[in-house]
Coordinates of C-alpha atoms in Angstrom, one line a residue:
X22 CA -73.2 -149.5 -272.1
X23 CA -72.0 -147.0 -274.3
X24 CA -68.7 -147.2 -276.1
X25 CA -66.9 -146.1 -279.1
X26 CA -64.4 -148.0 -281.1
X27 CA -61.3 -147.5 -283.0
X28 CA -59.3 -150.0 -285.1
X29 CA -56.1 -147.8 -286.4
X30 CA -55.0 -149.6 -289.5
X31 CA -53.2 -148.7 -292.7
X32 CA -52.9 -150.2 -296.0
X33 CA -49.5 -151.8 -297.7
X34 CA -49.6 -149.1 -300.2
X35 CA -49.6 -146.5 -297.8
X36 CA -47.1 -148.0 -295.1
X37 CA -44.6 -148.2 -298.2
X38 CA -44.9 -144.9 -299.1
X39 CA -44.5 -144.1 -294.7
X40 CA -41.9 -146.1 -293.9
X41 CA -40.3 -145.2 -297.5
X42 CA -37.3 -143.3 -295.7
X43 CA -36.4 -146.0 -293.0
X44 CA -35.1 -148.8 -295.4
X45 CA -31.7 -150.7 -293.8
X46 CA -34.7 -152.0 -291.1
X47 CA -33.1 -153.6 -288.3
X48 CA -34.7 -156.1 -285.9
X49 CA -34.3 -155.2 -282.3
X50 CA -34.0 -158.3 -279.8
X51 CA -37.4 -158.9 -277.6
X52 CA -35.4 -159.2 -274.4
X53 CA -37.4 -156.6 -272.7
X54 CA -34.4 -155.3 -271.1
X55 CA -32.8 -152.4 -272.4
X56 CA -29.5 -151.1 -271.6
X57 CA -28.0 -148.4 -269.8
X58 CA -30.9 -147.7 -267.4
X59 CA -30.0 -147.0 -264.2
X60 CA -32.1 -148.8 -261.2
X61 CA -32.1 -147.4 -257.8
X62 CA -31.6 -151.2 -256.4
X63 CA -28.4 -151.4 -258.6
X64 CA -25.0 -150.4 -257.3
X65 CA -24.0 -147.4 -259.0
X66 CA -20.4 -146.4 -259.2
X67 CA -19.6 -142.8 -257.8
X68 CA -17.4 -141.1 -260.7
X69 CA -17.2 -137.3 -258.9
X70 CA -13.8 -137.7 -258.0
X71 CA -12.9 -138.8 -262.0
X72 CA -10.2 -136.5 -263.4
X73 CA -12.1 -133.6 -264.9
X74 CA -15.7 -134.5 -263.4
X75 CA -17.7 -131.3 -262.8
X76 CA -19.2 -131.3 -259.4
X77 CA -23.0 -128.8 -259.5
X78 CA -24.0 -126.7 -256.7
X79 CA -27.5 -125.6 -255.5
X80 CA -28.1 -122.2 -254.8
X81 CA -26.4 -122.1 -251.5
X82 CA -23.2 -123.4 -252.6
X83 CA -23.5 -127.1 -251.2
X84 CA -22.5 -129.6 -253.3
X85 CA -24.5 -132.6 -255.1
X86 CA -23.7 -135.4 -256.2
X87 CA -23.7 -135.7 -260.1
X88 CA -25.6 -138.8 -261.8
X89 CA -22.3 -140.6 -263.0
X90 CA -21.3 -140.8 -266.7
X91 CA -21.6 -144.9 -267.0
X92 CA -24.7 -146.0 -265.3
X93 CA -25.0 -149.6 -263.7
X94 CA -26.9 -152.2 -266.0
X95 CA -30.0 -153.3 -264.5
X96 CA -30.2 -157.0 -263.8
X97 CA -31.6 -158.7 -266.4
X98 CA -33.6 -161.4 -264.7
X99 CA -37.3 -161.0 -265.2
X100 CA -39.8 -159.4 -261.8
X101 CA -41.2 -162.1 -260.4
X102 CA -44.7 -162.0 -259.4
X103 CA -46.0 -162.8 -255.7
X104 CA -48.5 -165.0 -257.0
X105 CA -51.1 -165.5 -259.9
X106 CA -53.1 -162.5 -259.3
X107 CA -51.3 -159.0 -258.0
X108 CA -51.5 -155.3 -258.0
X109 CA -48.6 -153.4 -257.9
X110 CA -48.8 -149.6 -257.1
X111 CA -46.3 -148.6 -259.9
X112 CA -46.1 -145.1 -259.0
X113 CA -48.2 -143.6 -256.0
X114 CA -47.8 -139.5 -256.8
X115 CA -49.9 -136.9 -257.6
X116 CA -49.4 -133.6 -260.0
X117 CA -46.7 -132.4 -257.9
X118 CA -43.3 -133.5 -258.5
X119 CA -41.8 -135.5 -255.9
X120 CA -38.5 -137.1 -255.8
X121 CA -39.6 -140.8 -254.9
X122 CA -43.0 -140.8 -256.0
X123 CA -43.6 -141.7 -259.8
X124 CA -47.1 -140.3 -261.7
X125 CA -49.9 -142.2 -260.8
X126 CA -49.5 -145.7 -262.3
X127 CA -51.0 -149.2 -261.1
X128 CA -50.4 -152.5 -262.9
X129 CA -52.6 -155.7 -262.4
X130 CA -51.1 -159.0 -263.0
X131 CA -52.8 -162.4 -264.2
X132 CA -50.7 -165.2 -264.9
X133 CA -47.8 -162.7 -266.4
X134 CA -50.8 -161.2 -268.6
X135 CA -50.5 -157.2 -267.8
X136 CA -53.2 -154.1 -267.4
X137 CA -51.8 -151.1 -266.9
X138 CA -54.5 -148.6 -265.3
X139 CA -53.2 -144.8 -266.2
X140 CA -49.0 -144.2 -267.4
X141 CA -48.3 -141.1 -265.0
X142 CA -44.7 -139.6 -265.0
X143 CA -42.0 -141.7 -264.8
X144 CA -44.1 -145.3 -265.6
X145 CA -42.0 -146.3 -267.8
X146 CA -38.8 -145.8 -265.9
X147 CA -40.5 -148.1 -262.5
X148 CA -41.5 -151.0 -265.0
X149 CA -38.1 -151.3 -266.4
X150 CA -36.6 -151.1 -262.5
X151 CA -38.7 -153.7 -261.5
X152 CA -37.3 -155.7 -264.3
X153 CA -40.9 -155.8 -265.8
X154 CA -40.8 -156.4 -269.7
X155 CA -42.5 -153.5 -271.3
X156 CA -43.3 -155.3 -274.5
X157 CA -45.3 -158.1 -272.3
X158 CA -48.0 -155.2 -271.1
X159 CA -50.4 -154.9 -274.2
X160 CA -53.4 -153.9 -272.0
X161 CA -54.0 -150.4 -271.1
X162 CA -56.9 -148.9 -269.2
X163 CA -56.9 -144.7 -268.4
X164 CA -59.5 -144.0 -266.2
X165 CA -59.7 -139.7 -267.0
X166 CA -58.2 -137.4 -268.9
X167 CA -55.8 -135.8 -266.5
X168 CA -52.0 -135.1 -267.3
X169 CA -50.8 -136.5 -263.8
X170 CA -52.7 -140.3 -265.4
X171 CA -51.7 -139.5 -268.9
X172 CA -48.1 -137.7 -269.3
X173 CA -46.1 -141.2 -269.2
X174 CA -48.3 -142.5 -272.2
X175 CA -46.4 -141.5 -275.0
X176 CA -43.0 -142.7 -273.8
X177 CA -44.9 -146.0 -272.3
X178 CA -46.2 -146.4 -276.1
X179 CA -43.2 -145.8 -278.5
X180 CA -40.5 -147.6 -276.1
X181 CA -42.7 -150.3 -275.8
X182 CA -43.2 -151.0 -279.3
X183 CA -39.5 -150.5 -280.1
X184 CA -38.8 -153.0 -277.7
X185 CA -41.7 -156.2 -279.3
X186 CA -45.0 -154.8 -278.3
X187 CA -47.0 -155.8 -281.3
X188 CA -50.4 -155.3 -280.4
X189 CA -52.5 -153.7 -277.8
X190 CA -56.2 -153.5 -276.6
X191 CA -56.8 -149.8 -275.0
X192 CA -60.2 -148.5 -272.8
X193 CA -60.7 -145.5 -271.4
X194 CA -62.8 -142.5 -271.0
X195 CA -63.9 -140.0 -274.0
X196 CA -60.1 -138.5 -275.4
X197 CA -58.2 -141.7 -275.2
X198 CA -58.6 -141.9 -278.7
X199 CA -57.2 -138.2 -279.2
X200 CA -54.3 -139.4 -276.7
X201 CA -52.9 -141.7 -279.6
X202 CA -53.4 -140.1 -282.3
X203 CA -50.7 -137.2 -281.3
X204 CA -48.0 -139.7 -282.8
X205 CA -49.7 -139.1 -285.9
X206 CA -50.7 -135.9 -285.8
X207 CA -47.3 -134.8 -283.8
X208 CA -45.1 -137.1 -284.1
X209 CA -45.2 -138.6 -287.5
X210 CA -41.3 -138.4 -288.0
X211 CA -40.3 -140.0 -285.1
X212 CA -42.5 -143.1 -285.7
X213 CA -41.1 -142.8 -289.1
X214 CA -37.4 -142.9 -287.7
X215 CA -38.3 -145.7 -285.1
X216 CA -39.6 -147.7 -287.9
X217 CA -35.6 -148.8 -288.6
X218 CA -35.6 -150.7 -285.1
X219 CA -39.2 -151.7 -285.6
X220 CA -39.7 -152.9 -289.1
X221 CA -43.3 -152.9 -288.6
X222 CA -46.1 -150.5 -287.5
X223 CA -47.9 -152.8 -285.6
X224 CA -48.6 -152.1 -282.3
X225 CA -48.5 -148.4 -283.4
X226 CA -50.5 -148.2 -286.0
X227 CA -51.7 -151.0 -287.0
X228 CA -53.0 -153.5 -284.4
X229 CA -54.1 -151.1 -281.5
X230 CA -57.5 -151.6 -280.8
X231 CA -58.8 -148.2 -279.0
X232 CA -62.7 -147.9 -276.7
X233 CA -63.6 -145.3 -275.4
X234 CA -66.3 -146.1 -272.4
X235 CA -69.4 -144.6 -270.9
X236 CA -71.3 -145.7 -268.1
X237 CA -71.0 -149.3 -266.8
X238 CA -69.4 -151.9 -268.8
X239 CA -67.8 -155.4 -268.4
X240 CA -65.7 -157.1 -270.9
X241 CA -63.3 -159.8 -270.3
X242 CA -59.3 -159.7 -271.3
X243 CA -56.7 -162.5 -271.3
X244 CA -59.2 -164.5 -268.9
X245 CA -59.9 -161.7 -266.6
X246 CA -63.4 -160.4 -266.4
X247 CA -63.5 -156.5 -266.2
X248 CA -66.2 -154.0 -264.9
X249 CA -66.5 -150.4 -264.9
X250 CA -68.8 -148.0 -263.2
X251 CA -68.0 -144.3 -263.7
X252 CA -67.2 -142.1 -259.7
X253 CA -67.4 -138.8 -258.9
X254 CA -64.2 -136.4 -259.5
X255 CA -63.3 -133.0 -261.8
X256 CA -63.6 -134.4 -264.9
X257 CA -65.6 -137.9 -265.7
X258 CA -63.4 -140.7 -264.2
X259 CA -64.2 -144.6 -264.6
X260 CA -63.1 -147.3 -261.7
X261 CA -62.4 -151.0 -262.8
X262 CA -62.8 -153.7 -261.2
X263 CA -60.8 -157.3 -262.3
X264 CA -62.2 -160.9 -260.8
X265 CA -60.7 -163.9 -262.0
X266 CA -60.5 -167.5 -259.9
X267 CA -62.8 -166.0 -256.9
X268 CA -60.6 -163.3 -256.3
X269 CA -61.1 -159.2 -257.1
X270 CA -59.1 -156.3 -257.3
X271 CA -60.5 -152.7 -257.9
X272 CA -59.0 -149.9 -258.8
X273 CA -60.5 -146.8 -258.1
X274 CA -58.7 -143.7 -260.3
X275 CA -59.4 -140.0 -258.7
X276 CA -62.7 -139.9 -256.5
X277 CA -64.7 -138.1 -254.3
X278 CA -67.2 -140.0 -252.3
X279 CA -68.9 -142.1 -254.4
X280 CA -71.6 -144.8 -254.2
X281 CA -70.8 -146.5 -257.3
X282 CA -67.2 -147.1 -255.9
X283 CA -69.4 -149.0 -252.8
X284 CA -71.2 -150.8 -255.7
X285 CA -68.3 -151.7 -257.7
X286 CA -65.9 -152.6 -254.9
X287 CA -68.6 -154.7 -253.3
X288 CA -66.5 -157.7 -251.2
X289 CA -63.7 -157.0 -253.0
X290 CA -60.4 -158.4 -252.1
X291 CA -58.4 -155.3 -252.4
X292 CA -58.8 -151.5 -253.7
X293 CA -56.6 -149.3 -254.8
X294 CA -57.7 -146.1 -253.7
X295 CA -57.4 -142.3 -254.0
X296 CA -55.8 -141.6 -250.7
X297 CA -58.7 -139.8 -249.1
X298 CA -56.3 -137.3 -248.0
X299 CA -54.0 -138.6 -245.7
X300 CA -52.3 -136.6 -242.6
X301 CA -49.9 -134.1 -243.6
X302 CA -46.6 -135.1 -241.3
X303 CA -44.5 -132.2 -243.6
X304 CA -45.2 -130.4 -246.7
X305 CA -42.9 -131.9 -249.4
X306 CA -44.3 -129.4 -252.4
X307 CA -41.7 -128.2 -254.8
X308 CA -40.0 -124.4 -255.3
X309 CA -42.1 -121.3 -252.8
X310 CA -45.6 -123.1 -253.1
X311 CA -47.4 -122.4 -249.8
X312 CA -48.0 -125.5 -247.6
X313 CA -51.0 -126.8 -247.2
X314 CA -52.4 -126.8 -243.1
X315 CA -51.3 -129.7 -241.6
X316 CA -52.6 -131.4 -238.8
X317 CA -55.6 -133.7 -238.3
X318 CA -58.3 -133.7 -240.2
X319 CA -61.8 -132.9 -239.2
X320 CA -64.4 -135.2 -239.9
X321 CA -67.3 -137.4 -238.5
X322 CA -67.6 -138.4 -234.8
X323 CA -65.7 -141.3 -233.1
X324 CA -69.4 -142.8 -232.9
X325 CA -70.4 -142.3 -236.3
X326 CA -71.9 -145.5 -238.0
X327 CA -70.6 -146.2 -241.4
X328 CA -74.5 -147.6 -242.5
X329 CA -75.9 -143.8 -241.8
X330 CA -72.8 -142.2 -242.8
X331 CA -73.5 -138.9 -245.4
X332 CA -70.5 -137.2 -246.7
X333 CA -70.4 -133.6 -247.1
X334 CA -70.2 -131.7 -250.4
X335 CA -69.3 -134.6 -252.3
X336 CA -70.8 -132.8 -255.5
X337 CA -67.7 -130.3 -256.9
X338 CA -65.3 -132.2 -254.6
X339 CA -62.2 -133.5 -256.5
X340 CA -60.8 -136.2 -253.6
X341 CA -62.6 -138.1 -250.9
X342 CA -61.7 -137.2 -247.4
X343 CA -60.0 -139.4 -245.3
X344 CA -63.3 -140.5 -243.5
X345 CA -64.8 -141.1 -247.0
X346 CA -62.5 -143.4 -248.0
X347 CA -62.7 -145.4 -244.7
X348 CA -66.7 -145.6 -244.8
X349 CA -66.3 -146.7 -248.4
X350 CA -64.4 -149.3 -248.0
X351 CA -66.3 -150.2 -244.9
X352 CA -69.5 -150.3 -246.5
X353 CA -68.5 -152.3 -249.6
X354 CA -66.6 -154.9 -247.1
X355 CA -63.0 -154.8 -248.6
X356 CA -60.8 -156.6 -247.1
X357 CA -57.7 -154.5 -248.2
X358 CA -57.1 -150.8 -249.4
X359 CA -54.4 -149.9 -250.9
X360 CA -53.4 -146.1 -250.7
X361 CA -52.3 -144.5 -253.3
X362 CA -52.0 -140.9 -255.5
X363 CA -50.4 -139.2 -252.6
X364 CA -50.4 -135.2 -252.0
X365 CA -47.1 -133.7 -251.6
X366 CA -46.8 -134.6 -248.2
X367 CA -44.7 -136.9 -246.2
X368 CA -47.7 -139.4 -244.4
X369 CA -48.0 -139.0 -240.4
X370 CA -49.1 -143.0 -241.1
X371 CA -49.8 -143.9 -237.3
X372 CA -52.3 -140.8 -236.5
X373 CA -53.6 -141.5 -240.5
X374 CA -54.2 -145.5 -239.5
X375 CA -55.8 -144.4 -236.3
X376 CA -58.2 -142.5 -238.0
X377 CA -59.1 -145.1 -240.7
X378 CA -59.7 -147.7 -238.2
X379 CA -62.3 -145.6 -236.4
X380 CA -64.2 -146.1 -239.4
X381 CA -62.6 -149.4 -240.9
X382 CA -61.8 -152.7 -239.4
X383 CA -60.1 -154.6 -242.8
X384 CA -56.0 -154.1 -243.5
X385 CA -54.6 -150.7 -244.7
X386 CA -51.4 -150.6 -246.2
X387 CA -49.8 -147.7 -247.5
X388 CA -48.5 -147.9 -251.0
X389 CA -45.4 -147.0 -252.5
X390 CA -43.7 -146.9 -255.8
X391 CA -43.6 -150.6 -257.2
X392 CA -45.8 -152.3 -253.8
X393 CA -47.3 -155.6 -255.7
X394 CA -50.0 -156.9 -253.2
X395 CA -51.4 -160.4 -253.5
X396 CA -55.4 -161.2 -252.4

């Protein structure tokens, strides 16, 4: 086990002399709810026909509909969890933008404690529609350094802390600790400004206590026991694994085929996965980037047996294949995958299913944005 550690902290002398421009603090309430955020579940009132309302065209001259002026409150109840222990696919994209799909985001659940695994894109904005309290998620876990895990980090942190979070516990791979330092290298000015809703830097600052991991590791937070083992992808990327009351949940980050996965995920009760590819129904990629092929997939024989299965190129390979995925989770004997980190495709999900059950007898479901799954 190899890890580094970093306690950020700062003295009273020299938060004085930071927070010396935002006196006139004012204390925010810890609802968890902010206001004006507009939730796709919500009614929201159509104001294109308001007196002077400007009505955009695309490119061929069709209309589309503008997002109104006064958007609909989101309710303010709390999310209510299936059960004690969940995973909820929080955002199911990939680097591509796609109108549906959120950055790649997965939150595990313990008796209301949180662990967010990786703040893609647009994180922040599913928590808050699913009426999840972003002030109650003081564990995060990154499991590589790419933007499409990462980009949502920064808004995750700063509205979080505005809104109560006062102190976090943070792993990840080698650069998490550079990934919070840009609000003091790059951001020093906004914190500083912030600081009149905050009062405090803890959470930002102080009390945030940053590892970076290496290798296998297992730790235990909030009553959950957590494991890592490092897989195979295009930059170093760590899968974790959560068991608590006889039950496990794994989530796998970006992976080619990878036997530590098998290791790790070992009877598990779900994993998350890297979608292994899944069949391309239609090509959903933004602006004049060329489609992938579509079609089926090639892959093993009908007859191939999981046991004796060898994967192809798995060295250099960013994403399992379809097949991979199956036999993976068919070897380590999970009794549910989860699917997740989509391409920009819209899923052919009967011929996909019918492939991963030529390799996989256990339950497939398809994720989506804000899926929670119970063991």
């Amino acid at each position: 086990m190899k890890t580094t550690q970093k306690t950020y902290g700062m003295s009273r002398r020299n938060f004085m002399t930071f927070a010396g421009g935002a006196m006139g603090f004012a204390t925010i309430a810890a609802t968890g709810v902010p206001i004006g955020c507009a939730s796709s579940k919500s009614k929201v009132e159509d104001t294109s026909q308001q007196s002077g309302a400007v009505t955009p065209a695309n490119q061929e001259g069709m209309s589309v509909n503008p997002y109104p002026v006064n958007p609909s409150r989101i309710s303010p109840k709390s999310y209510e969890h299936k059960g004690d222990f969940t995973v909820m696919t929080v955002g199911t994209g990939c680097p591509d933008t796609i109108v549906g799909r959120s950055g790649p985001s997965t939150l595990v659940q313990y008796k209301g404690n949180y662990f967010l695994v990786d703040i893609g894109a647009g994180t922040t904005f599913r928590l808050v529609e699913a009426g999840i309290h972003l002030d109650r998620i003081k564990n995060i876990l990154i499991t590589h350094m790419h933007t499409d895990h990462t980009d949502g980090y920064s808004k995750f942190m700063v509205e979080s802390w505005t809104l109560g979070r006062r102190d976090t516990d943070i792993f990840g791979v080698k650069g998490v600790n550079a990934l919070h330092n840009i609000f003091a290298t790059v951001f020093p000015e906004d914190i500083k400004y912030r600081l009149g809703k905050t009062a405090t830097v803890d959470g930002m600052y102080e009390k945030v206590n940053i590892t970076e991991l290496e290798g296998a590791n297992t730790f235990t937070l909030d009553g959950v026991e957590i494991r890592t083992l490092p897989t195979i992808h295009a930059v170093y990327n760590l899968a974790y694994r959560f068991d608590v009351d006889g039950n496990s949940i794994v989530v796998s980050g970006d992976t080619s085929y990878s036997e530590n996965l098998i290791t790790l995920s070992k009877n598990a009760d779900i994993l998350v996965v890297d979608s292994g590819r899944v069949v391309n129904k239609r090509y959903m990629g933004p602006g004049e980037m060329k489609p992938p092929p579509g079609g089926k997939q090639s892959g093993p024989p009908a007859a191939a047996n999981p046991a004796t299965y060898v994967p192809k190129e798995v060295q250099g390979k960013s994403h399992a294949s379809l097949e991979d995925v199956a036999i993976m989770a068919a070897k380590a004997n999970v009794k549910k995958i989860v699917l997740t980190h989509y391409p920009p495709f819209e899923v052919d999900i009967e011929t996909t299913l019918k492939q991963y059950k030529r390799f996989y007898n256990g339950e497939v479901i398809f994720g989506q944005d804000l899926l929670e799954v119970k063991p």
